[in-house]
Short mmCIF file of C-alpha atoms and ligand atoms in Angstrom, two decimals:
data_model
loop_
_atom_site.label_atom_id
_atom_site.label_comp_id
_atom_site.label_asym_id
_atom_site.label_seq_id
_atom_site.Cartn_x
_atom_site.Cartn_y
_atom_site.Cartn_z
CA MET A 1 22.03 183.16 68.64
CA GLU A 2 22.63 185.01 71.91
CA VAL A 3 19.57 185.82 74.03
CA VAL A 4 15.98 184.65 73.56
CA GLY A 5 13.16 185.91 75.79
CA ILE A 6 10.14 183.79 76.61
CA CYS A 7 6.83 185.30 75.55
CA GLY A 8 3.37 184.28 76.79
CA SER A 9 2.65 182.88 73.32
CA ASP A 10 5.64 180.48 73.53
CA VAL A 11 4.25 179.15 76.81
CA HIS A 12 0.80 178.90 75.25
CA TYR A 13 2.08 176.79 72.35
CA LEU A 14 3.89 174.54 74.80
CA VAL A 15 0.89 174.08 77.11
CA SER A 16 -2.07 174.14 74.70
CA GLY A 17 -0.43 173.35 71.34
CA LYS A 18 -2.29 176.17 69.64
CA ILE A 19 -3.24 179.84 69.63
CA GLY A 20 -6.52 180.48 67.80
CA PRO A 21 -6.13 179.16 64.26
CA PHE A 22 -2.40 178.42 64.68
CA VAL A 23 -2.06 174.76 65.64
CA VAL A 24 1.25 173.02 66.34
CA LYS A 25 1.06 169.81 64.31
CA GLY A 26 4.66 168.63 64.59
CA PRO A 27 7.84 169.47 66.47
CA MET A 28 8.50 173.23 66.31
CA VAL A 29 11.35 175.34 67.65
CA ILE A 30 9.96 178.16 69.79
CA GLY A 31 11.32 181.63 70.48
CA HIS A 32 10.93 184.97 68.71
CA GLU A 33 12.23 187.64 71.14
CA ALA A 34 15.85 187.36 70.19
CA SER A 35 19.27 188.87 69.66
CA GLY A 36 22.29 187.36 67.96
CA THR A 37 25.80 187.98 66.68
CA VAL A 38 26.32 187.85 62.92
CA LEU A 39 28.58 184.98 61.91
CA GLU A 40 28.28 185.11 58.12
CA VAL A 41 26.37 187.22 55.61
CA GLY A 42 25.14 186.49 52.11
CA LYS A 43 27.14 187.98 49.26
CA ASP A 44 24.66 190.79 48.59
CA VAL A 45 24.19 191.89 52.21
CA LYS A 46 25.37 195.45 52.73
CA ASN A 47 23.87 196.49 56.07
CA LEU A 48 25.67 193.94 58.26
CA LYS A 49 29.03 192.27 58.69
CA PRO A 50 30.31 189.36 60.76
CA GLY A 51 30.65 190.37 64.40
CA ASP A 52 27.73 192.81 64.38
CA ARG A 53 25.32 192.33 67.25
CA VAL A 54 21.68 192.49 66.17
CA ALA A 55 18.12 192.52 67.45
CA ILE A 56 16.14 190.12 65.30
CA GLU A 57 12.73 191.28 64.11
CA PRO A 58 10.99 187.91 63.84
CA GLY A 59 8.54 188.41 60.96
CA ILE A 60 9.73 188.15 57.37
CA THR A 61 7.32 189.77 54.94
CA CYS A 62 6.75 189.16 51.23
CA ARG A 63 7.49 192.81 50.37
CA LEU A 64 5.13 192.49 47.36
CA CYS A 65 1.52 192.23 48.58
CA PRO A 66 -0.79 195.28 48.81
CA ASP A 67 -0.28 195.51 52.59
CA CYS A 68 3.51 195.47 52.26
CA LYS A 69 3.32 198.02 49.45
CA ASN A 70 1.01 200.25 51.50
CA GLY A 71 3.53 200.42 54.32
CA ASN A 72 1.68 197.94 56.53
CA TYR A 73 4.26 195.19 56.26
CA HIS A 74 3.23 193.86 59.68
CA LEU A 75 -0.13 192.91 58.16
CA CYS A 76 1.47 191.05 55.24
CA ARG A 77 -0.74 188.14 54.24
CA ASP A 78 2.33 186.02 53.51
CA MET A 79 4.17 186.79 56.75
CA ILE A 80 6.62 184.15 57.91
CA PHE A 81 6.92 184.60 61.67
CA CYS A 82 9.30 182.81 64.03
CA ALA A 83 7.54 180.22 66.18
CA THR A 84 4.14 180.61 64.60
CA PRO A 85 3.36 177.10 63.32
CA PRO A 86 4.64 175.62 61.15
CA VAL A 87 7.59 178.07 61.11
CA ASP A 88 10.43 177.34 63.52
CA GLY A 89 11.49 180.00 66.00
CA ASN A 90 15.01 180.99 66.96
CA LEU A 91 15.70 179.41 70.33
CA THR A 92 18.64 177.60 68.77
CA ARG A 93 22.40 177.97 68.68
CA TYR A 94 22.49 179.03 65.03
CA TYR A 95 19.81 180.63 62.94
CA VAL A 96 19.46 182.21 59.47
CA HIS A 97 17.40 185.38 59.03
CA ASP A 98 16.89 188.00 56.32
CA ALA A 99 19.39 190.81 56.82
CA ASP A 100 16.85 193.63 56.48
CA PHE A 101 15.03 192.29 59.56
CA CYS A 102 18.21 192.28 61.64
CA HIS A 103 18.75 195.59 63.44
CA LYS A 104 22.31 196.41 64.40
CA LEU A 105 22.71 197.26 68.08
CA PRO A 106 24.66 200.37 69.04
CA ASP A 107 27.80 199.90 71.17
CA ASN A 108 26.08 201.05 74.35
CA MET A 109 23.38 198.36 74.18
CA ASP A 110 23.85 194.76 75.24
CA LEU A 111 22.39 191.55 73.83
CA GLU A 112 19.80 191.24 76.60
CA GLU A 113 18.47 194.66 75.68
CA GLY A 114 18.61 193.46 72.07
CA ALA A 115 16.23 190.59 72.83
CA LEU A 116 13.89 192.98 74.65
CA MET A 117 13.49 195.12 71.52
CA GLU A 118 10.72 192.72 70.47
CA PRO A 119 8.30 193.45 73.32
CA LEU A 120 9.42 197.10 73.41
CA SER A 121 8.52 197.43 69.73
CA VAL A 122 4.98 196.32 70.59
CA GLY A 123 4.83 199.15 73.15
CA VAL A 124 6.19 201.63 70.61
CA HIS A 125 3.65 200.55 68.02
CA ALA A 126 0.81 200.81 70.56
CA CYS A 127 1.83 204.32 71.63
CA LYS A 128 2.27 205.46 68.01
CA ARG A 129 -1.19 204.10 67.14
CA ALA A 130 -2.56 205.91 70.21
CA GLY A 131 -0.91 209.20 69.27
CA VAL A 132 0.63 209.49 72.75
CA ARG A 133 2.31 212.88 73.07
CA VAL A 134 3.32 215.53 75.60
CA GLY A 135 0.46 215.95 78.04
CA SER A 136 -1.29 212.66 77.29
CA VAL A 137 -2.97 211.12 80.33
CA VAL A 138 -2.63 207.38 79.91
CA LEU A 139 -4.31 204.35 81.43
CA VAL A 140 -2.52 201.03 80.95
CA LEU A 141 -4.57 197.94 81.77
CA GLY A 142 -2.28 195.06 82.76
CA ALA A 143 1.27 195.25 84.13
CA GLY A 144 2.72 192.22 82.34
CA PRO A 145 5.75 192.73 80.09
CA ILE A 146 3.61 194.31 77.37
CA GLY A 147 1.78 196.67 79.75
CA LEU A 148 5.09 197.66 81.32
CA VAL A 149 6.87 198.41 78.02
CA SER A 150 3.79 200.33 76.86
CA MET A 151 3.95 202.39 80.04
CA LEU A 152 7.69 203.05 79.58
CA THR A 153 7.15 204.13 75.99
CA ALA A 154 4.20 206.36 76.86
CA LYS A 155 6.36 208.14 79.43
CA ALA A 156 9.22 208.49 76.94
CA MET A 157 6.81 209.96 74.39
CA GLY A 158 5.78 212.65 76.85
CA ALA A 159 2.72 211.34 78.70
CA SER A 160 2.28 213.51 81.76
CA LYS A 161 0.52 210.91 83.92
CA VAL A 162 0.27 207.13 83.65
CA ILE A 163 -1.89 204.85 85.77
CA ILE A 164 -1.47 201.09 85.44
CA THR A 165 -3.67 198.27 86.77
CA ASP A 166 -3.13 194.60 87.52
CA LEU A 167 -4.46 191.75 89.65
CA VAL A 168 -0.99 191.00 91.02
CA ASP A 169 0.90 193.13 93.54
CA HIS A 170 4.45 192.27 92.45
CA ARG A 171 3.78 193.47 88.91
CA LEU A 172 2.45 196.78 90.21
CA LYS A 173 5.49 197.10 92.46
CA LYS A 174 7.66 196.75 89.33
CA ALA A 175 5.47 199.32 87.56
CA ARG A 176 6.12 201.81 90.36
CA GLU A 177 9.87 201.13 90.19
CA LEU A 178 9.66 201.84 86.46
CA GLY A 179 7.95 205.17 86.97
CA ALA A 180 4.18 204.61 87.06
CA ASP A 181 2.51 207.70 88.55
CA PHE A 182 -0.37 205.66 89.95
CA THR A 183 -1.13 201.97 90.25
CA LEU A 184 -4.43 200.21 90.88
CA ARG A 185 -4.69 196.69 92.23
CA ILE A 186 -7.87 195.11 90.88
CA HIS A 187 -9.71 192.88 93.38
CA LYS A 188 -12.39 190.37 92.44
CA SER A 189 -14.91 192.23 94.64
CA MET A 190 -14.59 195.46 92.60
CA THR A 191 -17.33 196.24 90.09
CA GLU A 192 -16.58 197.81 86.73
CA ASP A 193 -18.08 201.07 88.01
CA ASP A 194 -15.78 200.96 91.06
CA ILE A 195 -12.74 200.52 88.79
CA ILE A 196 -13.78 203.37 86.48
CA LYS A 197 -14.40 205.67 89.43
CA ILE A 198 -11.06 204.94 91.09
CA ILE A 199 -9.13 205.48 87.83
CA LYS A 200 -10.78 208.86 87.25
CA THR A 201 -10.26 209.91 90.86
CA LYS A 202 -6.58 208.94 90.91
CA LEU A 203 -5.88 210.72 87.60
CA GLY A 204 -8.08 213.70 88.48
CA GLN A 205 -9.55 213.42 84.98
CA ASP A 206 -10.51 210.86 82.33
CA PRO A 207 -7.59 209.20 80.55
CA THR A 208 -7.05 210.58 77.05
CA VAL A 209 -5.47 207.29 75.96
CA THR A 210 -6.10 203.76 77.21
CA LEU A 211 -3.74 200.93 76.31
CA GLU A 212 -5.49 197.59 76.95
CA CYS A 213 -2.75 195.03 77.61
CA THR A 214 -4.60 192.13 79.29
CA GLY A 215 -7.09 190.73 76.77
CA ALA A 216 -9.57 190.40 79.66
CA GLU A 217 -13.17 191.26 78.79
CA GLN A 218 -13.54 193.31 81.99
CA CYS A 219 -10.60 195.46 80.94
CA VAL A 220 -11.88 196.01 77.39
CA ARG A 221 -15.24 197.07 78.88
CA VAL A 222 -13.52 199.46 81.30
CA ALA A 223 -11.34 200.83 78.50
CA VAL A 224 -14.21 201.92 76.25
CA GLN A 225 -16.12 203.45 79.16
CA VAL A 226 -13.38 205.27 81.05
CA THR A 227 -11.55 206.89 78.12
CA ARG A 228 -12.25 210.57 77.53
CA SER A 229 -14.69 211.54 74.79
CA GLY A 230 -12.72 211.79 71.56
CA GLY A 231 -9.87 209.80 73.15
CA VAL A 232 -8.20 206.63 71.96
CA VAL A 233 -8.50 203.02 73.14
CA ILE A 234 -5.77 200.72 71.90
CA LEU A 235 -6.44 196.99 71.99
CA VAL A 236 -3.15 195.16 72.46
CA GLY A 237 -4.25 192.25 74.67
CA LEU A 238 -5.42 189.22 72.78
CA GLY A 239 -8.31 187.61 74.62
CA LYS A 240 -11.50 185.81 73.71
CA PHE A 241 -12.45 185.94 70.05
CA GLU A 242 -15.87 187.39 70.93
CA MET A 243 -16.67 189.72 73.83
CA THR A 244 -19.61 191.76 75.09
CA VAL A 245 -18.59 195.42 75.13
CA PRO A 246 -20.83 198.51 75.57
CA LEU A 247 -20.03 200.07 72.20
CA ALA A 248 -22.89 202.57 71.89
CA GLY A 249 -21.48 204.59 74.76
CA ALA A 250 -18.14 204.77 72.96
CA LEU A 251 -19.87 205.68 69.68
CA VAL A 252 -21.77 208.68 71.06
CA ARG A 253 -18.59 209.93 72.70
CA GLU A 254 -16.47 209.36 69.58
CA VAL A 255 -13.99 207.14 71.35
CA ASN A 256 -11.51 205.77 68.80
CA ILE A 257 -10.91 202.05 69.15
CA ARG A 258 -7.79 200.79 67.38
CA GLY A 259 -6.18 197.38 67.18
CA VAL A 260 -2.48 196.71 67.42
CA PHE A 261 -0.68 193.83 65.78
CA ARG A 262 3.00 193.53 66.59
CA TYR A 263 5.12 196.31 65.05
CA ASN A 264 5.78 198.18 61.86
CA ASN A 265 9.06 200.07 61.54
CA ASP A 266 9.20 200.19 65.33
CA TYR A 267 12.46 198.34 66.02
CA PRO A 268 14.61 201.35 65.05
CA ILE A 269 12.57 203.57 67.41
CA ALA A 270 12.76 201.02 70.23
CA ILE A 271 16.55 200.84 69.81
CA GLU A 272 16.81 204.62 69.75
CA LEU A 273 14.78 204.90 72.97
CA VAL A 274 17.14 202.54 74.80
CA LYS A 275 20.33 203.87 73.19
CA THR A 276 19.52 207.41 74.30
CA GLY A 277 18.51 206.37 77.81
CA LYS A 278 14.88 207.38 77.42
CA VAL A 279 13.71 203.86 78.23
CA ASN A 280 15.38 201.34 80.53
CA VAL A 281 14.15 197.81 79.82
CA LYS A 282 16.65 196.01 82.05
CA PRO A 283 14.48 195.95 85.20
CA LEU A 284 11.96 193.79 83.30
CA VAL A 285 14.41 190.88 83.35
CA THR A 286 13.85 188.69 86.39
CA HIS A 287 15.31 185.31 85.37
CA HIS A 288 18.22 183.91 83.34
CA TYR A 289 18.74 180.35 82.07
CA THR A 290 21.13 178.63 79.71
CA ILE A 291 19.72 176.96 76.61
CA GLU A 292 20.33 173.57 78.26
CA ASP A 293 17.96 174.66 81.03
CA THR A 294 15.19 175.69 78.64
CA LEU A 295 12.69 173.38 80.34
CA LYS A 296 13.38 175.03 83.69
CA ALA A 297 13.03 178.44 82.04
CA PHE A 298 9.63 177.48 80.64
CA ASN A 299 8.58 176.07 83.97
CA THR A 300 9.32 179.41 85.62
CA ALA A 301 7.39 181.29 82.95
CA LYS A 302 4.50 178.82 83.15
CA THR A 303 4.06 178.49 86.90
CA GLY A 304 4.93 182.07 87.84
CA GLU A 305 7.10 180.74 90.65
CA GLY A 306 9.59 183.39 91.71
CA ASN A 307 7.37 186.15 90.26
CA PRO A 308 8.86 186.22 86.76
CA ILE A 309 8.33 189.15 84.43
CA LYS A 310 10.80 188.52 81.62
CA VAL A 311 12.64 185.19 81.51
CA LEU A 312 15.73 185.15 79.27
CA ILE A 313 17.44 182.10 77.78
CA HIS A 314 21.11 182.38 76.82
CA ALA A 315 21.89 180.42 73.67
CA ASN A 316 25.59 181.29 73.57
CA PRO A 317 27.57 178.63 75.48
CA ASP A 318 30.10 181.34 76.48
CA TRP A 319 27.46 183.18 78.52
CA LYS A 320 28.20 183.42 82.24
CA PRO A 321 25.74 184.68 84.87
CA SER A 322 26.85 188.16 86.02
P1 LIG B 1 0.90 188.68 80.71
O1 LIG B 1 -0.10 187.59 80.83
O2 LIG B 1 2.25 188.50 81.28
O3 LIG B 1 0.30 190.02 81.35
C1 LIG B 1 -1.05 190.30 81.45
C2 LIG B 1 -1.28 190.97 82.79
O4 LIG B 1 -2.65 191.37 82.87
C3 LIG B 1 -1.00 190.05 83.97
O5 LIG B 1 -0.05 190.64 84.84
C4 LIG B 1 -2.37 189.88 84.63
O6 LIG B 1 -2.31 189.77 86.04
C5 LIG B 1 -3.09 191.15 84.18
N1 LIG B 1 -4.55 191.03 84.21
C6 LIG B 1 -5.31 189.98 83.81
N2 LIG B 1 -6.62 190.24 84.00
C7 LIG B 1 -6.68 191.50 84.51
C8 LIG B 1 -7.75 192.34 84.93
N3 LIG B 1 -9.03 191.94 84.86
N4 LIG B 1 -7.45 193.57 85.39
C9 LIG B 1 -6.16 193.99 85.48
N5 LIG B 1 -5.12 193.23 85.12
C10 LIG B 1 -5.37 192.01 84.64
O7 LIG B 1 0.99 189.00 79.16
P2 LIG B 1 1.93 190.02 78.31
O8 LIG B 1 3.06 189.27 77.76
O9 LIG B 1 2.17 191.26 79.09
O10 LIG B 1 0.93 190.31 77.10
C11 LIG B 1 -0.27 191.01 77.37
C12 LIG B 1 -1.31 190.74 76.29
O11 LIG B 1 -0.86 191.27 75.05
C13 LIG B 1 -1.58 189.26 76.02
O12 LIG B 1 -2.97 189.10 75.80
C14 LIG B 1 -0.81 188.98 74.76
O13 LIG B 1 -1.37 187.93 74.01
C15 LIG B 1 -0.97 190.29 74.04
N6 LIG B 1 0.04 190.61 73.03
C16 LIG B 1 -0.42 191.21 71.91
C17 LIG B 1 0.46 191.59 70.93
C18 LIG B 1 -0.07 192.27 69.72
O14 LIG B 1 0.65 192.38 68.74
N7 LIG B 1 -1.31 192.73 69.73
C19 LIG B 1 1.83 191.35 71.08
C20 LIG B 1 2.29 190.74 72.25
C21 LIG B 1 1.37 190.39 73.23
ZN1 LIG B 2 3.36 191.15 52.00
#
């Protein structure tokens, strides 16, 4: 193993011991945003050889169920996913994974970028589901890692304008560095109507696509109301199981509401975007730790001290800070 990024869900398992129905009942290795170097391959493996550097797609599917056979392997009912209890993750020195879920990195990409292909693939999947294309006018709610990679992908897919919101200034600052056309800092005193009005005014029109990347009820409510008639709302953020959302308004305006779950054939696209320079994920990385300092790494991710966006853990003992 080389580089493993910390995801909000890893922190959640550590702090709460569960996410929805997934409960940690015994010791479990965390980590699922990872890259590695191939040490050995099974005798039938043809796509990889020792020495290859790979981005590891963390979900192994059954390849046989109706969802797998229909091309929706990410919805496989028998999915085995790193660090989703009881399955161990890959924040380890050595790890075994199915070869067809290891994506070889091109020479011009490094292992940190390799680990970031996991969140970037979520952004790619969200933008594909949204049908983002040249001329799309996009609202991204939430400037965490997922909101930021969604924004980067939307731009790479041709969106002409992107506005991104957050509660936290430093995340919006990062969004501007990464190319956001407009940012909106949400204050507690703002009403939903205020937020909708400011978004429309800044964009000069209604967004044609909204990517909801917070899971906050307020944001889901804004998303279905602010998106242009006939437009698309993509729900990426995972919040409360039940929410109150004004759906009739979306119905009469034929707003399309679509869920997103992880990724489906998106790693190759994510790699292509970085390889060709269309997306730069490096500025997302704010912190580096060795595997021995994993607790410190999790503390940074948990407390937000030092304004982390993406915290990376280096599992290879040869790693040196640059
Ligand atoms: P994060 O917590 O780092 O980022 C969320 C951001 O939203 C934060 O910066 C926060 O300040 C902001 N925010 C919260 N409430 C807000 C509000 N009312 N208005 C504006 N901004 C607000 O999380 P992340 O890693 O970026 O992930 C984002 C969401 O996506 C999480 O809910 C996560 O569970 C979910 N997720 C879903 C998938 C999927 O497959 N659907 C995959 C990965 C992550
Ligand atoms: Zn399956």
